[in-house]
Amino acid sequence: MPETMTAPEPVMDTQPKAQELSLQGALNLALDEILAEDPKALVLGEDVGTLGGVFRVTSGLAAKHGAERVFDTPLAESGILGMSIGLAMAGFHPIPEVQFDGFAYPAVNQIVCQLGRMNYRSRGTLPMPVTLRVPSFGGIRAPEHHGESLEALFAHVPGLKVVSPSDPQQGYSLLKAAARMPDPVIFMEPKSRYWQKGLVTSTESPADVSGARIARPGKHLTLVAWGAMVSRCIQVAELAAEDGIDIEVLDLRWLKPIDAEALATSVGKTRRAVVVHEAPRTSGLGAEVAQIIIERCFGTLKAPVERVTGFDVPYPSGDLEDEYIPNIDRILFGIQRVLEYKRG
Amino acid sequence: MPETMTAPEPVMDTQPKAQELSLQGALNLALDEILAEDPKALVLGEDVGTLGGVFRVTSGLAAKHGAERVFDTPLAESGILGMSIGLAMAGFHPIPEVQFDGFAYPAVNQIVCQLGRMNYRSRGTLPMPVTLRVPSFGGIRAPEHHGESLEALFAHVPGLKVVSPSDPQQGYSLLKAAARMPDPVIFMEPKSRYWQKGLVTSTESPADVSGARIARPGKHLTLVAWGAMVSRCIQVAELAAEDGIDIEVLDLRWLKPIDAEALATSVGKTRRAVVVHEAPRTSGLGAEVAQIIIERCFGTLKAPVERVTGFDVPYPSGDLEDEYIPNIDRILFGIQRVLEYKRG
Amino acid sequence: MVDPVAPSDLVELYRLMTAVRQLDLAAISWQRQGLVPAYAPELGQEAAQVGSALAVDVCRDFVFPTYRELGVARACGVDMVEYMSTHKAIWHGGLWNPAETHVAPIQAVVAGSVLHAVGWAHGQTLDAHGEVPEAGYNVAITYLGDGASSQGDVHEAMNFAAIFKAPVVFFVQNNGWAISVPTEKQVAGGSVAARGAGYGIPAIQVDGNEAAAVLEATRRAVAHARAGHGPAIVEAMTYRRGPHATSDDPGRYRTLDEERADGGTDPLVRLRERILAEAAADAAALDAADASGKAEAEAVREGIMALGSRPGAEMFDLVFQEPTDELLRQKANWQEETDHA
Amino acid sequence: MVDPVAPSDLVELYRLMTAVRQLDLAAISWQRQGLVPAYAPELGQEAAQVGSALAVDVCRDFVFPTYRELGVARACGVDMVEYMSTHKAIWHGGLWNPAETHVAPIQAVVAGSVLHAVGWAHGQTLDAHGEVPEAGYNVAITYLGDGASSQGDVHEAMNFAAIFKAPVVFFVQNNGWAISVPTEKQVAGGSVAARGAGYGIPAIQVDGNEAAAVLEATRRAVAHARAGHGPAIVEAMTYRRGPHATSDDPGRYRTLDEERADGGTDPLVRLRERILAEAAADAAALDAADASGKAEAEAVREGIMALGSRPGAEMFDLVFQEPTDELLRQKANWQEETDHA
Ligand SMILES: Cc1ncc(C[n+]2csc(CCOP(=O)(O)OP(=O)(O)O)c2C)c(N)n1
Ligand SMILES: Cc1ncc(C[n+]2csc(CCOP(=O)(O)OP(=O)(O)O)c2C)c(N)n1
Ligand SMILES: [Mg+2]
Ligand SMILES: [Mg+2]
């Protein structure tokens, strides 16, 4: 995006430099600026127009940027993705939304076989600057299929980049960065964090958005997390600090490509790691993270990397979700197992 | 299946006890016996009827068991899976086929959100005894989407079991076992091995089909593989043996649930492991296998588990597939890295 | 072949519709009171739901609802506490037994079970070995909305159903909206029923707020399927008088005036007037039905209050018929950590 | 509005169709000789392919082929060596530049690109800001088969196209078969075009073996879309005279007699007869076209022979516009191991 383009007009505030915003508000601001700065940007999906999205992330955008640029589609996710691919071929930069994680499944064929491959198949002549927004993960006592974590699936797909913000600042910066990329990005928004507020500074530099970030420095053990699990891990670290255990929380942010250097640096220092995610354990992204750590830190690691994850069961109904999602106790148990590990 | 039911009438041979069959022939025999033994078994998919499947795995079955029980569907994979689920609800035991791995993607919504969850959602009252056959993996210089490895995706999905045979005997025994299970099984057939022959004994005992199997015993290092990679790993082991390196090849067979005990036993002995798969490296099943090993053998392992895999690129065209699929050289390099590993 | 709608049918429709209305209104208030976290009202769709459900025989047929079919479930005899357990966030799909009741679990994926109905229906013809039984085929009825009609699965289902001549009824509740998107931005051509012709499937569009008309149309469709003539489509033109769900704010996309104009006369009022006009029952009887509906809602409320969470162990136990070692390991670990914490 | 098919059009059709025929026959023999590992012949579909392709203007329109559109690609000016590179297993999608030629890469997923065409077409109306430009909209044309029509994506695409009034032409080659499955077991109702009405999309079924008729029908459809009236469907009734692909054995599902009866007169023969009857050209001119087609096929053969594999590094380089560190690492590792081995 050339810096000389029309200045952004933020929706939420008249003072754009640093403001208190919810994640939802920060994403809305980012989309507003993207639409203002990039005439080829489009927002499409179910209920994203007049309604402004079921989570209001696209609220006000159709009124401001026009019903042609922010538009409702019929209720068909494969259609939304397939149409976005065609729009990208026509020179647009579509930002489609699927309404909930679980409704990305009907679009998997278009995502895997088309979105992730068109650049390759066309030998780089048909790039796919598409940012797919997916309200993701659980924790809101929602109906079935509204609490899924698809990062392991997406991260395995060649040709996709995958990112998940953990707070309003991350949401703002990462969404703006994703929308500028010439490659497809799956943008996984932690829906349980939509209404959490935080300070958002609307300047960006590439360093702000690439790779992982240390959400809390520490020296005894590295907790690796993304999305909604980051703030939970910070909570856990604070609890552990009371017992004199100094935990580093690494907010992975990019789930593909994974920032192997950051993992190696952190665990190289702490020599112990626990990875936390909501998705089922088997073949989850935690295995990849653990492997990356072990490949780089095998010689110095004090214990195997522990995984604290969802179980290998369908995401349960609200009453059981606190049992399913890694809770503070389960994360603490995992930490304990690592700290107490004795080489057999 | 009660043992007293109609005796199977094998398609390929009059002497059913031990015969030389291709994997394709062994699968055909298994299906023939399943249809004969289980009146509720059905075979459905694209071209599985009159044609007998593009790989001839269902050849002759419609003629023998009736066009109602072995039938062609319209060309729609979501339809095939959705229909199979409904048939299971009506008391049938469907054995659908998707014609090639890459064409399972259009059915992912039905596989993940319905097939894997109906038993759970219905609290065990609507079981899903569905065996989905997927000709899988690469190696036959086929068009795009005909060389995919979806095991990491399937293994991550709650409510599915996943298995892949590596030779005719495995094909026969595992397919018969899968079709008897009251739960959904994804049956990944290594299409590059369809025409390889081997001796097939048509008696089965549960021990024959559960968990992993040692395809070649050895003591210096464990090579873990499944599907078409098993025979390649045996080849590699034989080459390595010439240099005095004694490699154990573990044919994982079940990709969900993974036989953790077998992995621990083998690597507990060899203290070194390499896992080989065709799928892209990142978030592939190799990470899970490596993690399982490390969680159990961390104290005794001599080197991190090495992964020799496909790259994080779309499966390439025939001319490049020998570069993409782990070849003998790449597997040997992986073995060498493990053998020469020095704790840093 | 099809039973004409009798006066007694009208009264039965009313009895069920008023019960459904009371339950539905009550559920909204339960949500406001925090008894259930969320609910998707069916306000205004009682005629479409009860009218269609009365046309099937759950002793033999099989019903595939979406997430909004309280009225269908009630009319099919599903226990309402077990039904509402879903909205109390106790179990996705509900606590009732679908195999016994012949009402499939709640389906939260739009159009998710349309193909299952086709498969189940095809199973009936397979069981009959191609010969239509004397009593006809058992029939599947699958519910879908105007929004759901946009999903590819609906096309695949209609095509499969027609190719296999499966005894299945596609019952479309065209209630004007898919959350905030009106039918005219959703259903190209304006009618889901109109798509039937392309598959050679007979289709009927019916006033979905006229209970007797829905009952009759669905009876015809079911009879068609039962007789072995293959699938049929019924599109009931109705109106979602309430919000999409309790979290929705329809004011963002439609005005109250529009609601009033588009909603028309309340289907319950219409039925009541017809019953009184035709003297199928008197006002006192209908009032009694209303009162009994209220009492039922109160009883359901008590049932829901009493309903506890399911044990966490069920997360593991209900995944498979035959659990895996890995799941048992995870369960043991979960149990241990829960006990410890 | 639509140009009538002129005598010169007939000759142009013939020139292209005979070239396509020669290439297609040659490709089968190349497969037999081991020059290419596999090929999907379009034998018998020359009229449908060339006739439709001549109706679009690839300077402005965009063409979305499947895996069987050799004839379309040739008529649209795609380099035939670059096209055949796919069948030589050199690069999925082909080596030509889709952005420049306005012919999308080969699509191996049936119905995979139907939605892309709708998206691209909608992009044209967005670029025009809702005003139909003087020269009309640029139009997308997407190819699909009778088998592909069963995919859910086709329904979603038609519905989206109609809702957005996108300038897109759905060109269906109903060639009687999807591998071994005949149209009557595939397309409920018997016609893909018949589905148009359900979406309010004008549709025409045309004799797909009559090149001029196809050209005219497609011109009408393109003109309709160009003028801003939205999508259109053309269903060309043709016949797959050859096997599904070189690995297929049609003898397993149809007899030679059936093939002969169902195939009818060769579209090339029909066109030749018409040209001679209408004296649009003389036999010598047509013979010359045949000969030039043969020469072209020979030249393409040489081009293919000369065509080497792509460097393995492209596997990594072409995944993204901006490669990731991990991919660069994998590439370096691959390079090192390749150099070592
Ligand atoms: C595949 C899928 N995509 C998106 C959703 C989210 N969603 C739930 S209901 C709904 C609207 C459904 O409209 P309609 O089919 O008309 O049924 P109604 O709600 O009007 O009863 C949407 C978009 C979903 N449940 N499933
Ligand atoms: C989604 C998908 N499923 C299955 C296949 C395998 N397949 C390739 S071609 C084909 C038949 C296609 O028939 P049709 O659409 O009529 O086109 P035709 O081959 O007749 O040109 C099938 C089943 C595929 N390519 N894509
Ligand atoms: Mg609706
Ligand atoms: Mg065809």
PDB file of N, CA, C and O in Angstrom, chain A residues 118-147:
ATOM      1  N   MET A 118      -3.579 -21.482  -6.324  1.00  0.00           N
ATOM      2  CA  MET A 118      -3.725 -20.761  -7.587  1.00  0.00           C
ATOM      3  C   MET A 118      -2.428 -20.065  -7.973  1.00  0.00           C
ATOM      4  O   MET A 118      -2.055 -20.047  -9.150  1.00  0.00           O
ATOM      5  N   ASN A 119      -1.722 -19.515  -6.993  1.00  0.00           N
ATOM      6  CA  ASN A 119      -0.454 -18.853  -7.294  1.00  0.00           C
ATOM      7  C   ASN A 119       0.540 -19.860  -7.879  1.00  0.00           C
ATOM      8  O   ASN A 119       1.216 -19.572  -8.867  1.00  0.00           O
ATOM      9  N   TYR A 120       0.589 -21.019  -7.290  1.00  0.00           N
ATOM     10  CA  TYR A 120       1.520 -22.083  -7.712  1.00  0.00           C
ATOM     11  C   TYR A 120       1.121 -22.623  -9.082  1.00  0.00           C
ATOM     12  O   TYR A 120       1.925 -22.659 -10.007  1.00  0.00           O
ATOM     13  N   ARG A 121      -0.147 -22.985  -9.189  1.00  0.00           N
ATOM     14  CA  ARG A 121      -0.649 -23.564 -10.437  1.00  0.00           C
ATOM     15  C   ARG A 121      -0.408 -22.602 -11.602  1.00  0.00           C
ATOM     16  O   ARG A 121      -0.042 -23.019 -12.692  1.00  0.00           O
ATOM     17  N   SER A 122      -0.623 -21.318 -11.345  1.00  0.00           N
ATOM     18  CA  SER A 122      -0.480 -20.319 -12.409  1.00  0.00           C
ATOM     19  C   SER A 122       0.953 -19.795 -12.491  1.00  0.00           C
ATOM     20  O   SER A 122       1.209 -18.806 -13.161  1.00  0.00           O
ATOM     21  N   ARG A 123       1.851 -20.430 -11.785  1.00  0.00           N
ATOM     22  CA  ARG A 123       3.267 -20.059 -11.814  1.00  0.00           C
ATOM     23  C   ARG A 123       3.463 -18.591 -11.441  1.00  0.00           C
ATOM     24  O   ARG A 123       4.227 -17.863 -12.068  1.00  0.00           O
ATOM     25  N   GLY A 124       2.725 -18.183 -10.423  1.00  0.00           N
ATOM     26  CA  GLY A 124       2.918 -16.839  -9.896  1.00  0.00           C
ATOM     27  C   GLY A 124       2.188 -15.741 -10.652  1.00  0.00           C
ATOM     28  O   GLY A 124       2.292 -14.568 -10.283  1.00  0.00           O
ATOM     29  N   THR A 125       1.412 -16.109 -11.670  1.00  0.00           N
ATOM     30  CA  THR A 125       0.759 -15.055 -12.464  1.00  0.00           C
ATOM     31  C   THR A 125      -0.625 -14.695 -11.940  1.00  0.00           C
ATOM     32  O   THR A 125      -1.180 -13.676 -12.318  1.00  0.00           O
ATOM     33  N   LEU A 126      -1.195 -15.554 -11.108  1.00  0.00           N
ATOM     34  CA  LEU A 126      -2.500 -15.245 -10.508  1.00  0.00           C
ATOM     35  C   LEU A 126      -2.356 -15.291  -8.982  1.00  0.00           C
ATOM     36  O   LEU A 126      -2.736 -16.265  -8.336  1.00  0.00           O
ATOM     37  N   PRO A 127      -1.799 -14.226  -8.416  1.00  0.00           N
ATOM     38  CA  PRO A 127      -1.613 -14.213  -6.961  1.00  0.00           C
ATOM     39  C   PRO A 127      -2.967 -14.169  -6.257  1.00  0.00           C
ATOM     40  O   PRO A 127      -3.969 -13.778  -6.851  1.00  0.00           O
ATOM     41  N   MET A 128      -2.963 -14.562  -5.016  1.00  0.00           N
ATOM     42  CA  MET A 128      -4.209 -14.650  -4.244  1.00  0.00           C
ATOM     43  C   MET A 128      -4.128 -13.792  -2.974  1.00  0.00           C
ATOM     44  O   MET A 128      -3.998 -14.303  -1.855  1.00  0.00           O
ATOM     45  N   PRO A 129      -4.220 -12.471  -3.137  1.00  0.00           N
ATOM     46  CA  PRO A 129      -4.179 -11.612  -1.947  1.00  0.00           C
ATOM     47  C   PRO A 129      -5.527 -11.618  -1.240  1.00  0.00           C
ATOM     48  O   PRO A 129      -6.267 -10.633  -1.286  1.00  0.00           O
ATOM     49  N   VAL A 130      -5.825 -12.728  -0.599  1.00  0.00           N
ATOM     50  CA  VAL A 130      -7.119 -12.928   0.053  1.00  0.00           C
ATOM     51  C   VAL A 130      -6.876 -13.124   1.550  1.00  0.00           C
ATOM     52  O   VAL A 130      -6.056 -13.956   1.934  1.00  0.00           O
ATOM     53  N   THR A 131      -7.544 -12.358   2.372  1.00  0.00           N
ATOM     54  CA  THR A 131      -7.461 -12.554   3.819  1.00  0.00           C
ATOM     55  C   THR A 131      -8.796 -13.094   4.303  1.00  0.00           C
ATOM     56  O   THR A 131      -9.804 -12.399   4.257  1.00  0.00           O
ATOM     57  N   LEU A 132      -8.776 -14.340   4.728  1.00  0.00           N
ATOM     58  CA  LEU A 132     -10.014 -14.979   5.187  1.00  0.00           C
ATOM     59  C   LEU A 132     -10.129 -14.832   6.693  1.00  0.00           C
ATOM     60  O   LEU A 132      -9.333 -15.399   7.438  1.00  0.00           O
ATOM     61  N   ARG A 133     -11.112 -14.071   7.120  1.00  0.00           N
ATOM     62  CA  ARG A 133     -11.343 -13.895   8.546  1.00  0.00           C
ATOM     63  C   ARG A 133     -12.234 -15.026   9.081  1.00  0.00           C
ATOM     64  O   ARG A 133     -13.297 -15.299   8.530  1.00  0.00           O
ATOM     65  N   VAL A 134     -11.778 -15.649  10.157  1.00  0.00           N
ATOM     66  CA  VAL A 134     -12.532 -16.752  10.757  1.00  0.00           C
ATOM     67  C   VAL A 134     -12.641 -16.538  12.265  1.00  0.00           C
ATOM     68  O   VAL A 134     -11.664 -16.737  12.987  1.00  0.00           O
ATOM     69  N   PRO A 135     -13.794 -16.092  12.754  1.00  0.00           N
ATOM     70  CA  PRO A 135     -13.988 -16.063  14.211  1.00  0.00           C
ATOM     71  C   PRO A 135     -13.782 -17.487  14.737  1.00  0.00           C
ATOM     72  O   PRO A 135     -14.452 -18.404  14.271  1.00  0.00           O
ATOM     73  N   SER A 136     -12.854 -17.654  15.657  1.00  0.00           N
ATOM     74  CA  SER A 136     -12.341 -18.989  15.953  1.00  0.00           C
ATOM     75  C   SER A 136     -12.307 -19.319  17.435  1.00  0.00           C
ATOM     76  O   SER A 136     -12.466 -18.442  18.281  1.00  0.00           O
ATOM     77  N   PHE A 137     -12.086 -20.555  17.709  1.00  0.00           N
ATOM     78  CA  PHE A 137     -11.880 -21.098  19.061  1.00  0.00           C
ATOM     79  C   PHE A 137     -13.185 -21.030  19.869  1.00  0.00           C
ATOM     80  O   PHE A 137     -14.202 -20.526  19.384  1.00  0.00           O
ATOM     81  N   GLY A 138     -13.104 -21.560  21.082  1.00  0.00           N
ATOM     82  CA  GLY A 138     -14.320 -21.705  21.875  1.00  0.00           C
ATOM     83  C   GLY A 138     -14.464 -20.678  22.973  1.00  0.00           C
ATOM     84  O   GLY A 138     -13.986 -19.554  22.860  1.00  0.00           O
ATOM     85  N   GLY A 139     -15.202 -21.103  24.006  1.00  0.00           N
ATOM     86  CA  GLY A 139     -15.259 -20.295  25.204  1.00  0.00           C
ATOM     87  C   GLY A 139     -16.445 -19.366  25.335  1.00  0.00           C
ATOM     88  O   GLY A 139     -16.482 -18.554  26.259  1.00  0.00           O
ATOM     89  N   ILE A 140     -17.414 -19.467  24.416  1.00  0.00           N
ATOM     90  CA  ILE A 140     -18.551 -18.559  24.563  1.00  0.00           C
ATOM     91  C   ILE A 140     -19.885 -19.303  24.708  1.00  0.00           C
ATOM     92  O   ILE A 140     -20.935 -18.734  24.433  1.00  0.00           O
ATOM     93  N   ARG A 141     -19.830 -20.562  25.130  1.00  0.00           N
ATOM     94  CA  ARG A 141     -21.058 -21.338  25.343  1.00  0.00           C
ATOM     95  C   ARG A 141     -21.977 -21.313  24.125  1.00  0.00           C
ATOM     96  O   ARG A 141     -23.207 -21.187  24.256  1.00  0.00           O
ATOM     97  N   ALA A 142     -21.418 -21.440  22.975  1.00  0.00           N
ATOM     98  CA  ALA A 142     -22.185 -21.304  21.733  1.00  0.00           C
ATOM     99  C   ALA A 142     -22.724 -22.656  21.272  1.00  0.00           C
ATOM    100  O   ALA A 142     -22.376 -23.697  21.835  1.00  0.00           O
ATOM    101  N   PRO A 143     -23.563 -22.652  20.248  1.00  0.00           N
ATOM    102  CA  PRO A 143     -24.047 -23.923  19.694  1.00  0.00           C
ATOM    103  C   PRO A 143     -22.912 -24.759  19.081  1.00  0.00           C
ATOM    104  O   PRO A 143     -21.765 -24.308  18.997  1.00  0.00           O
ATOM    105  N   GLU A 144     -23.284 -25.949  18.654  1.00  0.00           N
ATOM    106  CA  GLU A 144     -22.306 -26.847  18.043  1.00  0.00           C
ATOM    107  C   GLU A 144     -21.650 -26.169  16.825  1.00  0.00           C
ATOM    108  O   GLU A 144     -22.299 -25.372  16.140  1.00  0.00           O
ATOM    109  N   HIS A 145     -20.388 -26.499  16.594  1.00  0.00           N
ATOM    110  CA  HIS A 145     -19.623 -25.988  15.445  1.00  0.00           C
ATOM    111  C   HIS A 145     -19.250 -24.514  15.583  1.00  0.00           C
ATOM    112  O   HIS A 145     -18.804 -23.907  14.620  1.00  0.00           O
ATOM    113  N   HIS A 146     -19.451 -23.930  16.742  1.00  0.00           N
ATOM    114  CA  HIS A 146     -19.099 -22.531  16.954  1.00  0.00           C
ATOM    115  C   HIS A 146     -17.915 -22.400  17.914  1.00  0.00           C
ATOM    116  O   HIS A 146     -17.714 -21.342  18.491  1.00  0.00           O
ATOM    117  N   GLY A 147     -17.154 -23.473  18.082  1.00  0.00           N
ATOM    118  CA  GLY A 147     -16.048 -23.390  19.024  1.00  0.00           C
ATOM    119  C   GLY A 147     -14.823 -24.154  18.549  1.00  0.00           C
ATOM    120  O   GLY A 147     -14.016 -24.611  19.343  1.00  0.00           O
TER     121      GLY A 147
END
